[in-house]
Coordinates of C-alpha atoms in Angstrom, one line a residue:
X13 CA 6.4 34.3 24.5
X14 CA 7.5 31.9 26.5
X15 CA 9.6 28.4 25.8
X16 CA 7.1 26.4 23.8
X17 CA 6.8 22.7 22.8
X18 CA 6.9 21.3 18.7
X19 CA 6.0 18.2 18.1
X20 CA 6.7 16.5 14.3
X21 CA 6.0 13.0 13.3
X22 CA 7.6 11.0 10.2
X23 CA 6.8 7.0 9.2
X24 CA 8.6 4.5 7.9
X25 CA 8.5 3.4 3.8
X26 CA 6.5 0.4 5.1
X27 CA 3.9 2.0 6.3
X28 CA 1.0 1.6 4.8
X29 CA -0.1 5.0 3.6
X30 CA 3.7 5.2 1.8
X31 CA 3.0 1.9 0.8
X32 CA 0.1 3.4 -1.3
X33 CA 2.0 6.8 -1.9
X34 CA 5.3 4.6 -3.4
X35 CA 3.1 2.6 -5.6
X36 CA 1.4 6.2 -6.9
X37 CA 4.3 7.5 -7.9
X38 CA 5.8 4.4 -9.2
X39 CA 3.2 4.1 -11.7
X40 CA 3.7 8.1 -12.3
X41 CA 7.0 7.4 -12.9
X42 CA 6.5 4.7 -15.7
X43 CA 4.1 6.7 -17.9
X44 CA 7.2 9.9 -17.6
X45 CA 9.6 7.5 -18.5
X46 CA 8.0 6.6 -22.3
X47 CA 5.9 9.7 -22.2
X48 CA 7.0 13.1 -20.7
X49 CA 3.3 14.4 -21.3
X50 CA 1.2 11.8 -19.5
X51 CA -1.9 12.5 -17.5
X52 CA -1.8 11.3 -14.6
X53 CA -3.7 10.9 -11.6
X54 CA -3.4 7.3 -9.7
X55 CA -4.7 6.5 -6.2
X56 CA -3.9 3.3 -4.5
X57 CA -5.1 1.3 -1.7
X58 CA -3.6 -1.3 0.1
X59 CA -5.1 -3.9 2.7
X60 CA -5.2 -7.4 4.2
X61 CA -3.1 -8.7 0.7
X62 CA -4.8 -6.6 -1.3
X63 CA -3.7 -3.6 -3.8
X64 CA -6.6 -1.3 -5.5
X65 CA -5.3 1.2 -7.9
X66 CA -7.8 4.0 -9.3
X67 CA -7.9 7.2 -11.1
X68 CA -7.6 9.0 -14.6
X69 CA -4.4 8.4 -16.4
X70 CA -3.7 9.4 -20.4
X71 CA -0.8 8.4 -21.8
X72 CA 1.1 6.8 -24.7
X73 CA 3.2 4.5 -22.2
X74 CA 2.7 0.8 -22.5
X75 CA 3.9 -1.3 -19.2
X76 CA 3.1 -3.9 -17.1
X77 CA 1.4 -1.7 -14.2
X78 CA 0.8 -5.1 -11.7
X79 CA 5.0 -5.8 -12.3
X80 CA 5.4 -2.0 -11.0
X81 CA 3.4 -2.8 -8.2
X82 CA 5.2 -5.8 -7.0
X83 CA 8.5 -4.8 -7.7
X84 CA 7.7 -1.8 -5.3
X85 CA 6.5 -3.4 -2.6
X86 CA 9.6 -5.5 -2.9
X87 CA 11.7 -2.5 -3.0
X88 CA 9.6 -1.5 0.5
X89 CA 10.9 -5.1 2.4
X90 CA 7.5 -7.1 2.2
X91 CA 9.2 -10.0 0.4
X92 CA 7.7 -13.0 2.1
X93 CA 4.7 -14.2 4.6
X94 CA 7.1 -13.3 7.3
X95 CA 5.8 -9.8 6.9
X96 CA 2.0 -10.5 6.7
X97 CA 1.9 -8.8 3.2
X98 CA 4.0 -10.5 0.2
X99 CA 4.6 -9.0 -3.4
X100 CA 4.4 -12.3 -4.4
X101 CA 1.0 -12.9 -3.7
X102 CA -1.0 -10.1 -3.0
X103 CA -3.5 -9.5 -5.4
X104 CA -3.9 -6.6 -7.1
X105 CA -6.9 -5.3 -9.2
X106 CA -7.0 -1.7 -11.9
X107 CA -9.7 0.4 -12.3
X108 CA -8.2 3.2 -15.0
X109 CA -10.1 5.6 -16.6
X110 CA -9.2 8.7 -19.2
X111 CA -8.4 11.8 -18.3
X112 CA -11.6 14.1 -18.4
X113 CA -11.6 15.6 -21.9
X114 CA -13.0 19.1 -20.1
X115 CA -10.3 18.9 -17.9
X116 CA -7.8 18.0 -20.7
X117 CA -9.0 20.9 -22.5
X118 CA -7.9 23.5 -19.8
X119 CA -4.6 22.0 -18.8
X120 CA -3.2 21.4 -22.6
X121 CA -1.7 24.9 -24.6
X122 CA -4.4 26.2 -27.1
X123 CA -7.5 24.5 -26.0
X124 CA -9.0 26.1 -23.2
X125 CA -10.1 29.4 -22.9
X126 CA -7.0 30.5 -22.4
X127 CA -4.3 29.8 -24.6
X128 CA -1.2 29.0 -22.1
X129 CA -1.5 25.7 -20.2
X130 CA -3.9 26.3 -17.7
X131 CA -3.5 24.7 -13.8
X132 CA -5.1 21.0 -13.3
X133 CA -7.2 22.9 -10.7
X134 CA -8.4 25.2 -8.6
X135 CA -6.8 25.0 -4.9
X136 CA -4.2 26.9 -2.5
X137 CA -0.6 25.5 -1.7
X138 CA 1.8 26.6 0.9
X139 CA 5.8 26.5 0.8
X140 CA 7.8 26.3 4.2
X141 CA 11.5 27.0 5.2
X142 CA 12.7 28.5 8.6
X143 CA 16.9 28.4 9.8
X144 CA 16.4 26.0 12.2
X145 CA 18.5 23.7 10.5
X146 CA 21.2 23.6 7.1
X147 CA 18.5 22.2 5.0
X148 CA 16.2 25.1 5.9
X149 CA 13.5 23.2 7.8
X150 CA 12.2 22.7 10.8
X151 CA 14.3 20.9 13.2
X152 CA 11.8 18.4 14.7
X153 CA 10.5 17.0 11.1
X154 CA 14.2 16.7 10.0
X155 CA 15.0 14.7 13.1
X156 CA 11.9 12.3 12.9
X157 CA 12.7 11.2 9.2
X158 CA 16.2 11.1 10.0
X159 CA 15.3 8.9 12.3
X160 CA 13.4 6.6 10.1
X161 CA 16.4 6.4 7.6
X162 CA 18.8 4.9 10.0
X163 CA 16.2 2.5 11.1
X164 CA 15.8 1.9 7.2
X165 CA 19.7 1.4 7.4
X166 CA 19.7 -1.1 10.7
X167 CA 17.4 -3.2 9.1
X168 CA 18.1 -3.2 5.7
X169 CA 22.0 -4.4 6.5
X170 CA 21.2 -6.4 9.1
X171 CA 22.5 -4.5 11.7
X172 CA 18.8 -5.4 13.7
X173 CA 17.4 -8.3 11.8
X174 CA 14.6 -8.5 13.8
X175 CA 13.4 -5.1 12.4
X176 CA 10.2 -5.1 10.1
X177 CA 9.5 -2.4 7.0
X178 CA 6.6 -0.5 9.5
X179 CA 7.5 2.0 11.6
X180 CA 6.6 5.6 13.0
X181 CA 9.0 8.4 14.6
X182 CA 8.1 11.2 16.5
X183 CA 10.0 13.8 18.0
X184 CA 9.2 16.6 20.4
X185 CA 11.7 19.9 20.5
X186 CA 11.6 22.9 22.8
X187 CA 12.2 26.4 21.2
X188 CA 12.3 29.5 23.3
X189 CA 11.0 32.7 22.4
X190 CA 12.7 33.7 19.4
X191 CA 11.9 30.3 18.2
X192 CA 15.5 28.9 18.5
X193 CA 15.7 25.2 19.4
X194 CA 16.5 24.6 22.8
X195 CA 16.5 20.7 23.5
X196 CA 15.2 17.6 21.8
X197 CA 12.0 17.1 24.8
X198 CA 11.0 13.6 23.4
X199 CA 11.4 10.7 21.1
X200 CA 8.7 7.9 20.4
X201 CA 9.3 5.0 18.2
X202 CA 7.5 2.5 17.0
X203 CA 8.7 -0.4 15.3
X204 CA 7.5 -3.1 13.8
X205 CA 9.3 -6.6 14.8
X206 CA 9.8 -10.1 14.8
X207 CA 8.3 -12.0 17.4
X208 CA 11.3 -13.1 18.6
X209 CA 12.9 -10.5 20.2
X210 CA 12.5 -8.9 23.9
X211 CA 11.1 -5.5 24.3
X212 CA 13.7 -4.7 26.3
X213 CA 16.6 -5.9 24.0
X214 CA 14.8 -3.9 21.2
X215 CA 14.1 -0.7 22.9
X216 CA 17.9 -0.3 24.3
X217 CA 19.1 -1.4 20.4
X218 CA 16.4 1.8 19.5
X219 CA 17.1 4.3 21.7
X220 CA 21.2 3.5 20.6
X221 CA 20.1 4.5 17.0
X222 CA 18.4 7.6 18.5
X223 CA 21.5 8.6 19.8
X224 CA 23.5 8.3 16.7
X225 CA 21.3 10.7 14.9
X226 CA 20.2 13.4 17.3
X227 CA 23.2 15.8 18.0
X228 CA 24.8 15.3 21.8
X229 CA 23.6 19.0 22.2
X230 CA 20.1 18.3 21.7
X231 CA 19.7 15.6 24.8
X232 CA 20.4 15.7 28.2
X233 CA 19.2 14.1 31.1
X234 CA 15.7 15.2 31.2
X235 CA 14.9 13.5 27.3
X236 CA 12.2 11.1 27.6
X237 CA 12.1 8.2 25.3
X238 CA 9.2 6.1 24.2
X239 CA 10.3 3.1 22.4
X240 CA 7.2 0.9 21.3
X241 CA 5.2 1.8 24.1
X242 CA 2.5 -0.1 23.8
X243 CA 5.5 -2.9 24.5
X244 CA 4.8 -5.0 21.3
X245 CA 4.8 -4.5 17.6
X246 CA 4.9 -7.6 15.5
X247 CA 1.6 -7.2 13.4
X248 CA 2.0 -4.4 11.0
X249 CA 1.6 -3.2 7.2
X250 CA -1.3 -3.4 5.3
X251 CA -2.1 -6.8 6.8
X252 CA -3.8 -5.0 9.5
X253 CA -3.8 -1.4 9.0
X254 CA -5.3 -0.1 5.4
X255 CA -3.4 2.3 3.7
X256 CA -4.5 5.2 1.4
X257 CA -2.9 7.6 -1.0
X258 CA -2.0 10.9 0.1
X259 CA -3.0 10.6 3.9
X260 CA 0.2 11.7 5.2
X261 CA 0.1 15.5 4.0
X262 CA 2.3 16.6 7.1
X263 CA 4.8 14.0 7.4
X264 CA 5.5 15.1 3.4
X265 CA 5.7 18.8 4.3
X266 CA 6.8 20.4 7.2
X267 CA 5.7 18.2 10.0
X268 CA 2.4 20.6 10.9
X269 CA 4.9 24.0 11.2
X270 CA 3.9 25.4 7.7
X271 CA 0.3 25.2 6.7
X272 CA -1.0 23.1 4.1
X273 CA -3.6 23.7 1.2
X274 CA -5.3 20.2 1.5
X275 CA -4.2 18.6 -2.1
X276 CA -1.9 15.7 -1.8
X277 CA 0.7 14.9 -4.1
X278 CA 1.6 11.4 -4.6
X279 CA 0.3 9.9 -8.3
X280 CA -0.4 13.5 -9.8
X281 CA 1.7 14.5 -12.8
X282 CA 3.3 17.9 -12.6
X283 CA 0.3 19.7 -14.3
X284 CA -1.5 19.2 -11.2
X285 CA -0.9 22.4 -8.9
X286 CA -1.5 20.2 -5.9
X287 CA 1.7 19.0 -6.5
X288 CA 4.0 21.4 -8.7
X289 CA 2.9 24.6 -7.4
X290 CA 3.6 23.3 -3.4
X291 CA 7.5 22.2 -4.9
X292 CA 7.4 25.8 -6.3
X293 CA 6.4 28.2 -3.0
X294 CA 8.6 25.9 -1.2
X295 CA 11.5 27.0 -3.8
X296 CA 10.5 30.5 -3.3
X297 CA 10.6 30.4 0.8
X298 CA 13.6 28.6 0.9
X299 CA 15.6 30.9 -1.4
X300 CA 13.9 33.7 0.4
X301 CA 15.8 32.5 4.0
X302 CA 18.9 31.5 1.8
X303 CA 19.1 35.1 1.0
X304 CA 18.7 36.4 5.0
X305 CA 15.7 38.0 3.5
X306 CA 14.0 36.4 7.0
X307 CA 14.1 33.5 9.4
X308 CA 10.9 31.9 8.4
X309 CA 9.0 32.3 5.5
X310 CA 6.0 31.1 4.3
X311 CA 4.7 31.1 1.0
X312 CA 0.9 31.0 -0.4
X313 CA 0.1 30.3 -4.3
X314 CA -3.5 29.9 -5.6
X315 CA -5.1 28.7 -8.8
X316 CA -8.0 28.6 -10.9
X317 CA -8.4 25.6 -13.0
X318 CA -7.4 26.5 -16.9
X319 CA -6.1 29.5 -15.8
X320 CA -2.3 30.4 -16.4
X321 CA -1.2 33.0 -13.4
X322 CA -2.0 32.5 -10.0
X323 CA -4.8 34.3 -8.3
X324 CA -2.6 35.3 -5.4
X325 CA 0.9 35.3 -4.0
X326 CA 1.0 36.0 -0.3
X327 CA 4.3 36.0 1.9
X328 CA 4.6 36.1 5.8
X329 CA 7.7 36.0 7.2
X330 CA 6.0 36.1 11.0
X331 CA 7.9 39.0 11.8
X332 CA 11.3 37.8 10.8
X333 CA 11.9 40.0 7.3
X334 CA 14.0 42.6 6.5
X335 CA 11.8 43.6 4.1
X336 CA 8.3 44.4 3.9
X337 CA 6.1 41.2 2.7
X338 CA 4.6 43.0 -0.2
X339 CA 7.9 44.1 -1.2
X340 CA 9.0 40.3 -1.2
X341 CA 5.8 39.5 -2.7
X342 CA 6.7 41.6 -5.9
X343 CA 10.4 41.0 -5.9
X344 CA 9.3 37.0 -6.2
X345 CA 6.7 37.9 -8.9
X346 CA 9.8 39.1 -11.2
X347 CA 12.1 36.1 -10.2
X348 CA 9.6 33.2 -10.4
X349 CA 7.4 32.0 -13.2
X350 CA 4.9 30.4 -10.9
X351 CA 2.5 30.0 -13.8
X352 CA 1.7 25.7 -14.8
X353 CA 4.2 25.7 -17.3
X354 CA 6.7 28.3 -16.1
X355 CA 7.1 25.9 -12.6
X356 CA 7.3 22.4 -15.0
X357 CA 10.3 24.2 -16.9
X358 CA 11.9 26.1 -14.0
X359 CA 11.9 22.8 -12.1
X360 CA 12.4 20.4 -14.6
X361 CA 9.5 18.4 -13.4
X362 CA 8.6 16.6 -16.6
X363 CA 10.8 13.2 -15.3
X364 CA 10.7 10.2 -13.8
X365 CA 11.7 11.5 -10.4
X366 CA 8.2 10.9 -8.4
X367 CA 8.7 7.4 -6.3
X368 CA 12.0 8.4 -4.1
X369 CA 9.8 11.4 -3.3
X370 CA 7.0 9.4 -1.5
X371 CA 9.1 7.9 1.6
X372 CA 11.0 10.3 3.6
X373 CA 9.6 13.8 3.0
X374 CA 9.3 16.0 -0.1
X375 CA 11.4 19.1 1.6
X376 CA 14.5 19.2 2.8
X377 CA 16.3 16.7 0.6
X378 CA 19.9 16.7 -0.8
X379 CA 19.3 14.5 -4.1
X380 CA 19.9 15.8 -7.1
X381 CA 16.2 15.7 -8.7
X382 CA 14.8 17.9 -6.5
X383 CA 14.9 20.7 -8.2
X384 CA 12.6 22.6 -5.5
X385 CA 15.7 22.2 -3.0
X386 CA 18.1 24.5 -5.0
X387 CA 18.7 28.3 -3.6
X388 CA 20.2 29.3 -7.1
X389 CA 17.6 32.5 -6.7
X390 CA 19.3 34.0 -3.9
X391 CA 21.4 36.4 -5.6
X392 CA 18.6 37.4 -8.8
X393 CA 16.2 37.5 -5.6
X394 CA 18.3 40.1 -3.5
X395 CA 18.6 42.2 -6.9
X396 CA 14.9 42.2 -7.5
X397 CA 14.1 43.2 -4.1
X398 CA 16.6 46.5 -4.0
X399 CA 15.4 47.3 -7.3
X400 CA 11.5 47.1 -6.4
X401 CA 12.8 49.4 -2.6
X402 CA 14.5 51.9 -5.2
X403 CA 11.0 51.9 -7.3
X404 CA 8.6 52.5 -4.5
X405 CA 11.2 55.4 -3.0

């Protein structure tokens, strides 16, 4: 194979699909805060100073859901009529419901068919990590929200003022054949801004920005830029672009590089497999690269609703292991409780930890609460593996 092109996008908190995703997880957060067994499942839309929230939520919480909701989009930057959408004044209507009691009844311990806590559903999830960078992910995702942080951080402390909370990144990178990055090929930015300012003044105060995150060694001559290209920006948000829950599956993951099962994960408690089991084959593929088992790994759990194991574990390490796959495949069965439960208690997931998730990827963080990021398996992992070698020999 030949060089080849990747190309990975990341938005900004203030757009309006994280809008929706941060004020998922915000409520999420509220019900694990007085109740670490809630049931939730909240989706949210956002509009033209509108918010809808939706879905099934049990729980013995008791809080002000329309204050989460404004002090969120707060939080995002949309604090006055500057921005076209204002927590102050947007309105906001609830339509809750229960959890189903026949989905209840496989997900809690003893009251299913099966005894241990069953998954939430049915579905496939995928876990990602490759060396391409420290954090074991792939380099074009890590740039493109890295991108979007210091434009959070030029804003934010005034550093460009005329900066607004909506933005999109997007940044192309050249591997060659062994999959190695090359070069950063292209950045595009869009920004939303005040009306004020020239395109030209902005895109030079951009690409400056650009140049203090992406390494020296990544750009050369031959880097195109694309700074708001479409030369002006200065209606954004949910004034004039609706936002949704869970419509940005690849800026959370891997940027398109690892494949993805479909099930989003903002506003779903950690009974939902959409969410937990994803955090868990993403624990299992990034301690498999910590432990130079391969270069890339990908992981793939499925689940049938109410039932306690998964229905499969397949590993592919696209020709990068050092170890057969189904070798690695049994080694992580003896490391990893990837059953419901087992994944809540490996990972601690039963928290209030859900909101700083939905802005700036899932993977490839170094905050404390995610859990999923640790490679404390390396070493039980490397032990399994030459202990399931000596067994088939």
């Amino acid at each position: 194979m030949s060089h080849y092109l990747f190309t990975s996008e990341a938005v900004s908190l203030g757009h309006p699909d994280k809008v929706a995703d941060q004020i998922s997880d915000a409520v999420l957060d509220a019900c694990l805060a007085q109740d670490p067994h809630s049931k939730v499942a909240c989706e949210t839309l956002v509009s033209t100073g509108l918010v809808v929230l939706a879905g099934e939520i049990t729980t013995n919480a008791v809080f002000d859901i329309r204050e989460v909701v404004r002090q969120t989009i707060k939080e995002i930057g949309y604090r006055d009529c500057m921005s076209g959408f204002d927590h102050h004044s947007c309105g906001i209507i609830t339509t809750i419901n229960r959890q189903s009691p026949d989905i209840a009844m496989g997900v809690n311990e003893g009251e299913g068919l099966h005894k241990e806590q069953g998954a939430g559903d049915q579905g496939l999830m995928f876990g990602f990590a490759c060396n391409d960078t420290s954090e074991l992910m792939p380099l074009p995702i890590m740039l493109a929200h890295r991108l979007q942080t210091e434009l959070r951080r030029a804003r934010e402390s005034g550093e460009l003022p005329y900066l607004r909370p909506d933005a999109k990144s997007q940044v192309t990178v050249e591997y060659d054949e062994d999959h190695n990055p090359v070069r950063v090929h292209t950045v595009v930015i869009s920004t939303m801004h005040g009306q004020e300012v020239e395109h030209s003044t902005l895109s030079e105060d951009v690409k400056q920005l650009v140049k203090k995150v992406i390494p020296d060694d990544l750009l050369n001559d031959d880097t195109l830029y694309y700074i708001n290209p479409t030369g002006r920006f200065v209606l954004g948000g949910p004034e004039v672009d609706c936002g949704l829950t869970g419509r940005k599956l690849m800026v959370d993951t891997y940027g398109g590089m690892g494949r993805h099962g479909g099930g989003a994960f903002s506003g779903k408690d950690p009974t939902k497999v959409d969410r937990s089991a994803s955090y868990a084959a993403r624990y299992v593929a990034k301690n498999i690269v910590a432990a130079q088992l391969a270069r890339r790994c990908e992981v793939q759990v499925s689940y049938a609703i109410g039932v306690p194991k998964p229905v499969s574990i397949k590993i592919d390490t696209f020709g990068t292991g050092t170890v057969p796959e189904q070798l690695l495949a049994r080694a992580v069965s003896l490391v990893f409780d990837l059953t419901p439960k087992g994944i809540v208690d490996m990972l601690d997931l039963k928290r209030p930890i859900y909101k700083n998730t939905a802005q700036g990827g899932h993977f490839g963080r170094h905050e404390p609460e995610f859990t999923w990021e640790r490679t404390d398996r390396v070493e039980t992992l490397i032990k399994a593996v030459k202990q399931e070698s000596f067994t088939v020999s």
